[in-house]
PDB file of N, CA and C in Angstrom:
ATOM      1  N   MET A   3       1.173  -1.371   0.192  1.00  0.00           N
ATOM      2  CA  MET A   3      -0.153   0.158  -0.129  1.00  0.00           C
ATOM      3  C   MET A   3       0.776   1.186  -0.017  1.00  0.00           C
ATOM      4  N   GLN A   4       0.566   2.165  -0.792  1.00  0.00           N
ATOM      5  CA  GLN A   4       1.160   3.495  -0.766  1.00  0.00           C
ATOM      6  C   GLN A   4       0.856   4.284   0.694  1.00  0.00           C
ATOM      7  N   LYS A   5       1.937   4.890   0.887  1.00  0.00           N
ATOM      8  CA  LYS A   5       1.921   5.697   1.925  1.00  0.00           C
ATOM      9  C   LYS A   5       2.207   7.089   1.377  1.00  0.00           C
ATOM     10  N   ASP A   6       1.484   8.061   1.943  1.00  0.00           N
ATOM     11  CA  ASP A   6       1.454   9.768   1.304  1.00  0.00           C
ATOM     12  C   ASP A   6       1.952  10.691   2.395  1.00  0.00           C
ATOM     13  N   ILE A   7       2.152  11.595   2.444  1.00  0.00           N
ATOM     14  CA  ILE A   7       2.442  12.821   3.191  1.00  0.00           C
ATOM     15  C   ILE A   7       1.078  13.321   3.629  1.00  0.00           C
ATOM     16  N   TYR A   8       1.028  13.414   4.976  1.00  0.00           N
ATOM     17  CA  TYR A   8      -0.145  14.414   5.686  1.00  0.00           C
ATOM     18  C   TYR A   8       0.033  15.116   6.414  1.00  0.00           C
ATOM     19  N   VAL A   9      -0.156  16.793   6.352  1.00  0.00           N
ATOM     20  CA  VAL A   9       0.407  17.739   6.899  1.00  0.00           C
ATOM     21  C   VAL A   9      -1.476  17.769   7.894  1.00  0.00           C
ATOM     22  N   VAL A  10      -0.951  17.973   8.984  1.00  0.00           N
ATOM     23  CA  VAL A  10      -2.423  18.016   9.640  1.00  0.00           C
ATOM     24  C   VAL A  10      -2.576  19.221  10.947  1.00  0.00           C
ATOM     25  N   GLY A  11      -3.376  19.726  10.656  1.00  0.00           N
ATOM     26  CA  GLY A  11      -3.569  21.023  11.972  1.00  0.00           C
ATOM     27  C   GLY A  11      -5.036  20.694  12.693  1.00  0.00           C
ATOM     28  N   LEU A  12      -4.871  20.822  13.802  1.00  0.00           N
ATOM     29  CA  LEU A  12      -5.749  20.735  14.944  1.00  0.00           C
ATOM     30  C   LEU A  12      -6.011  22.009  15.632  1.00  0.00           C
ATOM     31  N   MET A  13      -7.023  22.463  15.846  1.00  0.00           N
ATOM     32  CA  MET A  13      -7.255  23.478  17.008  1.00  0.00           C
ATOM     33  C   MET A  13      -8.424  22.464  17.765  1.00  0.00           C
ATOM     34  N   VAL A  14      -7.931  22.778  18.905  1.00  0.00           N
ATOM     35  CA  VAL A  14      -8.542  22.290  20.171  1.00  0.00           C
ATOM     36  C   VAL A  14      -8.967  23.120  21.161  1.00  0.00           C
ATOM     37  N   ASP A  15     -10.508  23.343  21.419  1.00  0.00           N
ATOM     38  CA  ASP A  15     -11.265  24.319  22.239  1.00  0.00           C
ATOM     39  C   ASP A  15     -11.087  23.362  23.447  1.00  0.00           C
ATOM     40  N   GLU A  16     -11.254  24.483  24.875  1.00  0.00           N
ATOM     41  CA  GLU A  16     -11.247  24.121  25.825  1.00  0.00           C
ATOM     42  C   GLU A  16      -9.914  22.729  26.266  1.00  0.00           C
ATOM     43  N   ARG A  17      -8.847  23.208  25.752  1.00  0.00           N
ATOM     44  CA  ARG A  17      -7.450  22.825  25.566  1.00  0.00           C
ATOM     45  C   ARG A  17      -7.366  22.239  26.951  1.00  0.00           C
ATOM     46  N   GLY A  18      -7.584  22.666  28.013  1.00  0.00           N
ATOM     47  CA  GLY A  18      -7.339  22.157  29.247  1.00  0.00           C
ATOM     48  C   GLY A  18      -7.882  20.623  29.551  1.00  0.00           C
ATOM     49  N   THR A  19      -9.276  20.715  29.271  1.00  0.00           N
ATOM     50  CA  THR A  19      -9.920  19.232  29.530  1.00  0.00           C
ATOM     51  C   THR A  19      -9.922  18.348  28.267  1.00  0.00           C
ATOM     52  N   LYS A  20      -9.834  18.958  27.000  1.00  0.00           N
ATOM     53  CA  LYS A  20     -10.064  18.004  25.798  1.00  0.00           C
ATOM     54  C   LYS A  20      -8.536  17.222  25.514  1.00  0.00           C
ATOM     55  N   ALA A  21      -7.486  17.838  26.059  1.00  0.00           N
ATOM     56  CA  ALA A  21      -6.208  17.691  25.581  1.00  0.00           C
ATOM     57  C   ALA A  21      -5.633  16.144  25.766  1.00  0.00           C
ATOM     58  N   PRO A  22      -6.456  15.675  26.952  1.00  0.00           N
ATOM     59  CA  PRO A  22      -5.639  13.793  27.275  1.00  0.00           C
ATOM     60  C   PRO A  22      -6.534  13.335  26.127  1.00  0.00           C
ATOM     61  N   ASP A  23      -8.073  13.570  25.526  1.00  0.00           N
ATOM     62  CA  ASP A  23      -8.437  12.811  24.583  1.00  0.00           C
ATOM     63  C   ASP A  23      -7.913  12.567  23.328  1.00  0.00           C
ATOM     64  N   VAL A  24      -7.506  14.383  23.027  1.00  0.00           N
ATOM     65  CA  VAL A  24      -6.657  14.268  21.604  1.00  0.00           C
ATOM     66  C   VAL A  24      -5.337  13.831  21.968  1.00  0.00           C
ATOM     67  N   GLN A  25      -4.596  13.410  22.975  1.00  0.00           N
ATOM     68  CA  GLN A  25      -3.485  12.799  23.172  1.00  0.00           C
ATOM     69  C   GLN A  25      -3.453  11.307  22.841  1.00  0.00           C
ATOM     70  N   GLN A  26      -4.365  10.745  23.250  1.00  0.00           N
ATOM     71  CA  GLN A  26      -4.767   9.229  23.465  1.00  0.00           C
ATOM     72  C   GLN A  26      -4.805   8.852  21.683  1.00  0.00           C
ATOM     73  N   VAL A  27      -5.655   9.885  20.681  1.00  0.00           N
ATOM     74  CA  VAL A  27      -5.859   8.933  19.682  1.00  0.00           C
ATOM     75  C   VAL A  27      -4.527   9.453  18.804  1.00  0.00           C
ATOM     76  N   ILE A  28      -3.523  10.510  19.368  1.00  0.00           N
ATOM     77  CA  ILE A  28      -2.612  10.906  18.513  1.00  0.00           C
ATOM     78  C   ILE A  28      -1.534   9.536  18.967  1.00  0.00           C
ATOM     79  N   THR A  29      -1.609   9.217  20.094  1.00  0.00           N
ATOM     80  CA  THR A  29      -0.667   7.953  20.513  1.00  0.00           C
ATOM     81  C   THR A  29      -0.957   6.954  19.672  1.00  0.00           C
ATOM     82  N   ARG A  30      -2.536   6.360  19.284  1.00  0.00           N
ATOM     83  CA  ARG A  30      -2.634   5.324  18.889  1.00  0.00           C
ATOM     84  C   ARG A  30      -2.106   5.309  17.211  1.00  0.00           C
ATOM     85  N   PHE A  31      -1.952   6.456  17.060  1.00  0.00           N
ATOM     86  CA  PHE A  31      -1.539   6.584  15.536  1.00  0.00           C
ATOM     87  C   PHE A  31      -0.170   6.972  15.213  1.00  0.00           C
ATOM     88  N   GLY A  32       0.870   6.994  16.773  1.00  0.00           N
ATOM     89  CA  GLY A  32       2.150   7.382  17.050  1.00  0.00           C
ATOM     90  C   GLY A  32       3.368   6.874  15.744  1.00  0.00           C
ATOM     91  N   SER A  33       2.878   4.959  15.299  1.00  0.00           N
ATOM     92  CA  SER A  33       3.669   4.753  14.115  1.00  0.00           C
ATOM     93  C   SER A  33       3.518   5.778  12.998  1.00  0.00           C
ATOM     94  N   SER A  34       3.045   6.159  12.826  1.00  0.00           N
ATOM     95  CA  SER A  34       2.471   6.962  11.375  1.00  0.00           C
ATOM     96  C   SER A  34       3.013   8.223  11.647  1.00  0.00           C
ATOM     97  N   ILE A  35       3.512   9.075  12.405  1.00  0.00           N
ATOM     98  CA  ILE A  35       3.561  10.285  12.978  1.00  0.00           C
ATOM     99  C   ILE A  35       5.182  10.683  12.738  1.00  0.00           C
ATOM    100  N   LEU A  36       5.408  11.587  12.019  1.00  0.00           N
ATOM    101  CA  LEU A  36       7.298  11.685  11.728  1.00  0.00           C
ATOM    102  C   LEU A  36       7.400  13.146  12.357  1.00  0.00           C
ATOM    103  N   CYS A  37       6.156  14.186  12.915  1.00  0.00           N
ATOM    104  CA  CYS A  37       7.015  14.870  13.552  1.00  0.00           C
ATOM    105  C   CYS A  37       5.522  15.603  13.892  1.00  0.00           C
ATOM    106  N   ARG A  38       5.517  16.232  15.234  1.00  0.00           N
ATOM    107  CA  ARG A  38       4.430  17.086  16.003  1.00  0.00           C
ATOM    108  C   ARG A  38       4.803  18.162  16.847  1.00  0.00           C
ATOM    109  N   ASN A  39       4.117  19.026  16.615  1.00  0.00           N
ATOM    110  CA  ASN A  39       4.438  20.750  17.152  1.00  0.00           C
ATOM    111  C   ASN A  39       3.123  20.941  17.475  1.00  0.00           C
ATOM    112  N   GLY A  40       3.283  21.356  18.613  1.00  0.00           N
ATOM    113  CA  GLY A  40       2.001  21.871  19.843  1.00  0.00           C
ATOM    114  C   GLY A  40       2.409  23.422  20.222  1.00  0.00           C
ATOM    115  N   ILE A  41       1.286  24.142  20.444  1.00  0.00           N
ATOM    116  CA  ILE A  41       1.117  25.347  21.420  1.00  0.00           C
ATOM    117  C   ILE A  41       0.585  25.167  22.178  1.00  0.00           C
ATOM    118  N   PRO A  42       1.219  25.061  23.276  1.00  0.00           N
ATOM    119  CA  PRO A  42       0.480  24.665  24.757  1.00  0.00           C
ATOM    120  C   PRO A  42       0.568  25.768  25.672  1.00  0.00           C
ATOM    121  N   SER A  43       0.191  27.152  25.081  1.00  0.00           N
ATOM    122  CA  SER A  43       0.102  28.353  26.125  1.00  0.00           C
ATOM    123  C   SER A  43      -1.090  28.103  27.251  1.00  0.00           C
ATOM    124  N   PRO A  44      -0.811  28.236  28.706  1.00  0.00           N
ATOM    125  CA  PRO A  44      -1.655  27.913  29.421  1.00  0.00           C
ATOM    126  C   PRO A  44      -2.777  29.112  29.539  1.00  0.00           C
ATOM    127  N   SER A  45      -2.486  30.050  29.102  1.00  0.00           N
ATOM    128  CA  SER A  45      -3.534  31.441  28.822  1.00  0.00           C
ATOM    129  C   SER A  45      -4.396  31.593  27.920  1.00  0.00           C
ATOM    130  N   ARG A  46      -4.280  30.441  27.120  1.00  0.00           N
ATOM    131  CA  ARG A  46      -5.175  30.398  25.995  1.00  0.00           C
ATOM    132  C   ARG A  46      -6.225  29.136  25.925  1.00  0.00           C
ATOM    133  N   GLU A  47      -7.255  29.497  25.789  1.00  0.00           N
ATOM    134  CA  GLU A  47      -8.214  28.536  25.812  1.00  0.00           C
ATOM    135  C   GLU A  47      -8.234  27.647  24.453  1.00  0.00           C
ATOM    136  N   ARG A  48      -7.638  27.846  23.187  1.00  0.00           N
ATOM    137  CA  ARG A  48      -7.407  26.933  22.299  1.00  0.00           C
ATOM    138  C   ARG A  48      -5.992  26.637  22.098  1.00  0.00           C
ATOM    139  N   GLY A  49      -5.841  25.334  21.879  1.00  0.00           N
ATOM    140  CA  GLY A  49      -4.451  24.689  21.653  1.00  0.00           C
ATOM    141  C   GLY A  49      -4.462  24.914  19.990  1.00  0.00           C
ATOM    142  N   ILE A  50      -3.441  24.482  19.364  1.00  0.00           N
ATOM    143  CA  ILE A  50      -2.750  24.430  18.019  1.00  0.00           C
ATOM    144  C   ILE A  50      -1.782  23.349  17.809  1.00  0.00           C
ATOM    145  N   ILE A  51      -2.330  21.935  17.423  1.00  0.00           N
ATOM    146  CA  ILE A  51      -1.061  21.097  17.044  1.00  0.00           C
ATOM    147  C   ILE A  51      -0.699  20.850  15.515  1.00  0.00           C
ATOM    148  N   THR A  52       0.033  20.586  15.034  1.00  0.00           N
ATOM    149  CA  THR A  52       0.331  20.125  13.926  1.00  0.00           C
ATOM    150  C   THR A  52       0.929  19.015  13.691  1.00  0.00           C
ATOM    151  N   LEU A  53       0.944  17.712  13.056  1.00  0.00           N
ATOM    152  CA  LEU A  53       1.079  16.645  12.615  1.00  0.00           C
ATOM    153  C   LEU A  53       1.925  16.672  11.685  1.00  0.00           C
ATOM    154  N   THR A  54       2.746  15.831  10.896  1.00  0.00           N
ATOM    155  CA  THR A  54       3.478  15.172   9.865  1.00  0.00           C
ATOM    156  C   THR A  54       3.461  13.673   9.897  1.00  0.00           C
ATOM    157  N   MET A  55       2.723  13.252   8.966  1.00  0.00           N
ATOM    158  CA  MET A  55       2.558  11.709   9.124  1.00  0.00           C
ATOM    159  C   MET A  55       2.640  11.174   7.427  1.00  0.00           C
ATOM    160  N   GLU A  56       3.310   9.635   7.441  1.00  0.00           N
ATOM    161  CA  GLU A  56       3.396   9.416   6.463  1.00  0.00           C
ATOM    162  C   GLU A  56       2.567   7.819   6.728  1.00  0.00           C
ATOM    163  N   ALA A  57       1.322   8.383   5.952  1.00  0.00           N
ATOM    164  CA  ALA A  57       0.795   7.209   6.224  1.00  0.00           C
ATOM    165  C   ALA A  57      -0.460   6.973   4.822  1.00  0.00           C
ATOM    166  N   THR A  58      -1.033   5.777   5.019  1.00  0.00           N
ATOM    167  CA  THR A  58      -2.096   5.146   4.052  1.00  0.00           C
ATOM    168  C   THR A  58      -2.732   6.237   4.134  1.00  0.00           C
ATOM    169  N   ALA A  59      -3.842   6.080   2.982  1.00  0.00           N
ATOM    170  CA  ALA A  59      -5.403   6.755   3.106  1.00  0.00           C
ATOM    171  C   ALA A  59      -5.915   6.150   4.086  1.00  0.00           C
ATOM    172  N   ASN A  60      -6.147   5.400   4.514  1.00  0.00           N
ATOM    173  CA  ASN A  60      -7.027   4.454   5.261  1.00  0.00           C
ATOM    174  C   ASN A  60      -6.485   4.549   6.410  1.00  0.00           C
ATOM    175  N   GLU A  61      -5.192   4.794   6.677  1.00  0.00           N
ATOM    176  CA  GLU A  61      -4.678   4.878   8.254  1.00  0.00           C
ATOM    177  C   GLU A  61      -5.150   6.558   8.883  1.00  0.00           C
ATOM    178  N   TYR A  62      -4.601   7.285   7.615  1.00  0.00           N
ATOM    179  CA  TYR A  62      -5.213   9.063   7.952  1.00  0.00           C
ATOM    180  C   TYR A  62      -6.756   8.978   8.221  1.00  0.00           C
ATOM    181  N   GLN A  63      -7.438   8.471   7.457  1.00  0.00           N
ATOM    182  CA  GLN A  63      -9.237   8.651   7.492  1.00  0.00           C
ATOM    183  C   GLN A  63      -9.392   7.723   8.984  1.00  0.00           C
ATOM    184  N   LYS A  64      -9.069   6.773   9.435  1.00  0.00           N
ATOM    185  CA  LYS A  64      -9.276   6.259  10.689  1.00  0.00           C
ATOM    186  C   LYS A  64      -9.141   7.600  11.420  1.00  0.00           C
ATOM    187  N   MET A  65      -8.016   7.843  11.393  1.00  0.00           N
ATOM    188  CA  MET A  65      -7.352   8.961  12.727  1.00  0.00           C
ATOM    189  C   MET A  65      -8.122   9.976  12.682  1.00  0.00           C
ATOM    190  N   GLU A  66      -8.563  10.491  11.598  1.00  0.00           N
ATOM    191  CA  GLU A  66      -9.537  11.701  11.235  1.00  0.00           C
ATOM    192  C   GLU A  66     -10.756  11.749  11.939  1.00  0.00           C
ATOM    193  N   GLN A  67     -11.391  10.295  11.412  1.00  0.00           N
ATOM    194  CA  GLN A  67     -12.588  10.370  12.057  1.00  0.00           C
ATOM    195  C   GLN A  67     -12.556  10.287  13.436  1.00  0.00           C
ATOM    196  N   GLU A  68     -11.667   9.756  14.430  1.00  0.00           N
ATOM    197  CA  GLU A  68     -11.658   9.750  15.632  1.00  0.00           C
ATOM    198  C   GLU A  68     -11.508  11.279  16.167  1.00  0.00           C
ATOM    199  N   LEU A  69     -10.712  11.773  15.393  1.00  0.00           N
ATOM    200  CA  LEU A  69     -10.311  13.287  16.225  1.00  0.00           C
ATOM    201  C   LEU A  69     -11.510  13.927  16.028  1.00  0.00           C
ATOM    202  N   LYS A  70     -12.306  13.594  14.993  1.00  0.00           N
ATOM    203  CA  LYS A  70     -13.717  14.677  14.165  1.00  0.00           C
ATOM    204  C   LYS A  70     -14.605  14.442  15.166  1.00  0.00           C
ATOM    205  N   SER A  71     -14.530  13.085  16.018  1.00  0.00           N
ATOM    206  CA  SER A  71     -15.739  12.827  16.800  1.00  0.00           C
ATOM    207  C   SER A  71     -15.603  13.388  18.277  1.00  0.00           C
ATOM    208  N   LEU A  72     -14.508  13.976  18.657  1.00  0.00           N
ATOM    209  CA  LEU A  72     -14.049  14.730  19.787  1.00  0.00           C
ATOM    210  C   LEU A  72     -14.740  16.166  19.763  1.00  0.00           C
ATOM    211  N   HIS A  73     -15.809  16.263  20.596  1.00  0.00           N
ATOM    212  CA  HIS A  73     -16.361  17.433  20.650  1.00  0.00           C
ATOM    213  C   HIS A  73     -15.067  18.917  21.099  1.00  0.00           C
ATOM    214  N   GLY A  74     -15.292  19.944  19.700  1.00  0.00           N
ATOM    215  CA  GLY A  74     -14.369  20.963  20.295  1.00  0.00           C
ATOM    216  C   GLY A  74     -13.195  20.811  19.311  1.00  0.00           C
ATOM    217  N   VAL A  75     -12.783  19.773  18.728  1.00  0.00           N
ATOM    218  CA  VAL A  75     -11.683  19.491  17.566  1.00  0.00           C
ATOM    219  C   VAL A  75     -11.788  19.549  16.509  1.00  0.00           C
ATOM    220  N   THR A  76     -11.154  20.576  15.797  1.00  0.00           N
ATOM    221  CA  THR A  76     -11.169  21.090  14.131  1.00  0.00           C
ATOM    222  C   THR A  76      -9.572  20.658  13.755  1.00  0.00           C
ATOM    223  N   ILE A  77     -10.074  19.786  12.318  1.00  0.00           N
ATOM    224  CA  ILE A  77      -8.965  19.213  12.206  1.00  0.00           C
ATOM    225  C   ILE A  77      -8.868  19.785  10.335  1.00  0.00           C
ATOM    226  N   ASP A  78      -7.622  19.758  10.079  1.00  0.00           N
ATOM    227  CA  ASP A  78      -7.603  20.195   8.704  1.00  0.00           C
ATOM    228  C   ASP A  78      -6.273  19.361   7.828  1.00  0.00           C
ATOM    229  N   CYS A  79      -6.309  19.091   6.928  1.00  0.00           N
ATOM    230  CA  CYS A  79      -5.170  18.620   6.446  1.00  0.00           C
ATOM    231  C   CYS A  79      -4.744  18.672   4.420  1.00  0.00           C
ATOM    232  N   ILE A  80      -3.438  18.768   4.707  1.00  0.00           N
ATOM    233  CA  ILE A  80      -2.687  18.741   3.111  1.00  0.00           C
ATOM    234  C   ILE A  80      -2.433  17.291   2.953  1.00  0.00           C
ATOM    235  N   HIS A  81      -2.732  17.271   1.698  1.00  0.00           N
ATOM    236  CA  HIS A  81      -2.341  15.605   1.221  1.00  0.00           C
ATOM    237  C   HIS A  81      -1.066  15.885   0.346  1.00  0.00           C
ATOM    238  N   PHE A  82      -0.160  15.506   0.678  1.00  0.00           N
ATOM    239  CA  PHE A  82       1.283  15.292  -0.586  1.00  0.00           C
ATOM    240  C   PHE A  82       0.944  13.852  -0.931  1.00  0.00           C
ATOM    241  N   SER A  83       0.823  13.387  -2.113  1.00  0.00           N
ATOM    242  CA  SER A  83       0.888  12.107  -2.987  1.00  0.00           C
ATOM    243  C   SER A  83       2.143  11.835  -3.562  1.00  0.00           C
ATOM    244  N   GLN A  84       2.612  10.192  -3.641  1.00  0.00           N
ATOM    245  CA  GLN A  84       3.735  10.094  -3.835  1.00  0.00           C
ATOM    246  C   GLN A  84       4.990  10.872  -3.363  1.00  0.00           C
ATOM    247  N   PRO A  85       5.044  10.460  -1.993  1.00  0.00           N
ATOM    248  CA  PRO A  85       6.368  11.507  -1.587  1.00  0.00           C
ATOM    249  C   PRO A  85       7.545  10.899  -1.862  1.00  0.00           C
ATOM    250  N   GLU A  86       7.476   9.662  -2.517  1.00  0.00           N
ATOM    251  CA  GLU A  86       8.760   8.900  -2.995  1.00  0.00           C
ATOM    252  C   GLU A  86       9.700   9.705  -3.980  1.00  0.00           C
ATOM    253  N   SER A  87       8.514  10.745  -4.674  1.00  0.00           N
ATOM    254  CA  SER A  87       9.132  11.643  -6.074  1.00  0.00           C
ATOM    255  C   SER A  87       9.641  13.031  -5.385  1.00  0.00           C
ATOM    256  N   PHE A  88       9.246  13.168  -4.247  1.00  0.00           N
ATOM    257  CA  PHE A  88       9.650  14.329  -3.673  1.00  0.00           C
ATOM    258  C   PHE A  88      10.965  14.606  -3.402  1.00  0.00           C
ATOM    259  N   GLN A  89      11.536  15.718  -4.026  1.00  0.00           N
ATOM    260  CA  GLN A  89      12.888  15.977  -3.712  1.00  0.00           C
ATOM    261  C   GLN A  89      12.861  17.509  -2.866  1.00  0.00           C
ATOM    262  N   VAL A  90      13.457  17.333  -1.538  1.00  0.00           N
ATOM    263  CA  VAL A  90      13.694  18.666  -0.754  1.00  0.00           C
ATOM    264  C   VAL A  90      14.898  19.856  -1.400  1.00  0.00           C
ATOM    265  N   CYS A  91      15.994  19.352  -1.991  1.00  0.00           N
ATOM    266  CA  CYS A  91      16.765  20.121  -2.345  1.00  0.00           C
ATOM    267  C   CYS A  91      17.815  19.293  -3.266  1.00  0.00           C
ATOM    268  N   GLU A  92      18.519  19.824  -4.156  1.00  0.00           N
ATOM    269  CA  GLU A  92      19.220  19.547  -5.280  1.00  0.00           C
ATOM    270  C   GLU A  92      20.468  19.945  -4.927  1.00  0.00           C
ATOM    271  N   THR A  93      21.520  19.113  -4.769  1.00  0.00           N
ATOM    272  CA  THR A  93      23.148  19.652  -4.791  1.00  0.00           C
ATOM    273  C   THR A  93      23.757  20.070  -6.084  1.00  0.00           C
ATOM    274  N   ASN A  94      24.075  20.733  -6.462  1.00  0.00           N
ATOM    275  CA  ASN A  94      25.220  21.271  -7.792  1.00  0.00           C
ATOM    276  C   ASN A  94      26.581  20.454  -7.762  1.00  0.00           C
TER     277      ASN A  94
END
């Protein structure tokens, strides 16, 4: 199965109470996550998490469904197909 790259953005309302539920879902899909970045400012009610994943479409869709089922979680994604053809930089 082809694995593609997904850059996933999460907005978590009521961050203080929702973060453990979000973390449980992210942990279940941890083997597909290449990078995670979060803004955990305690003075804000919202939290922002970005994930970069290498996953099959099915793996991504399962994670997306679980996250969307959580009240107060908004998710959006950029999907890059065929990552094996990507070139980050070229040397001369």
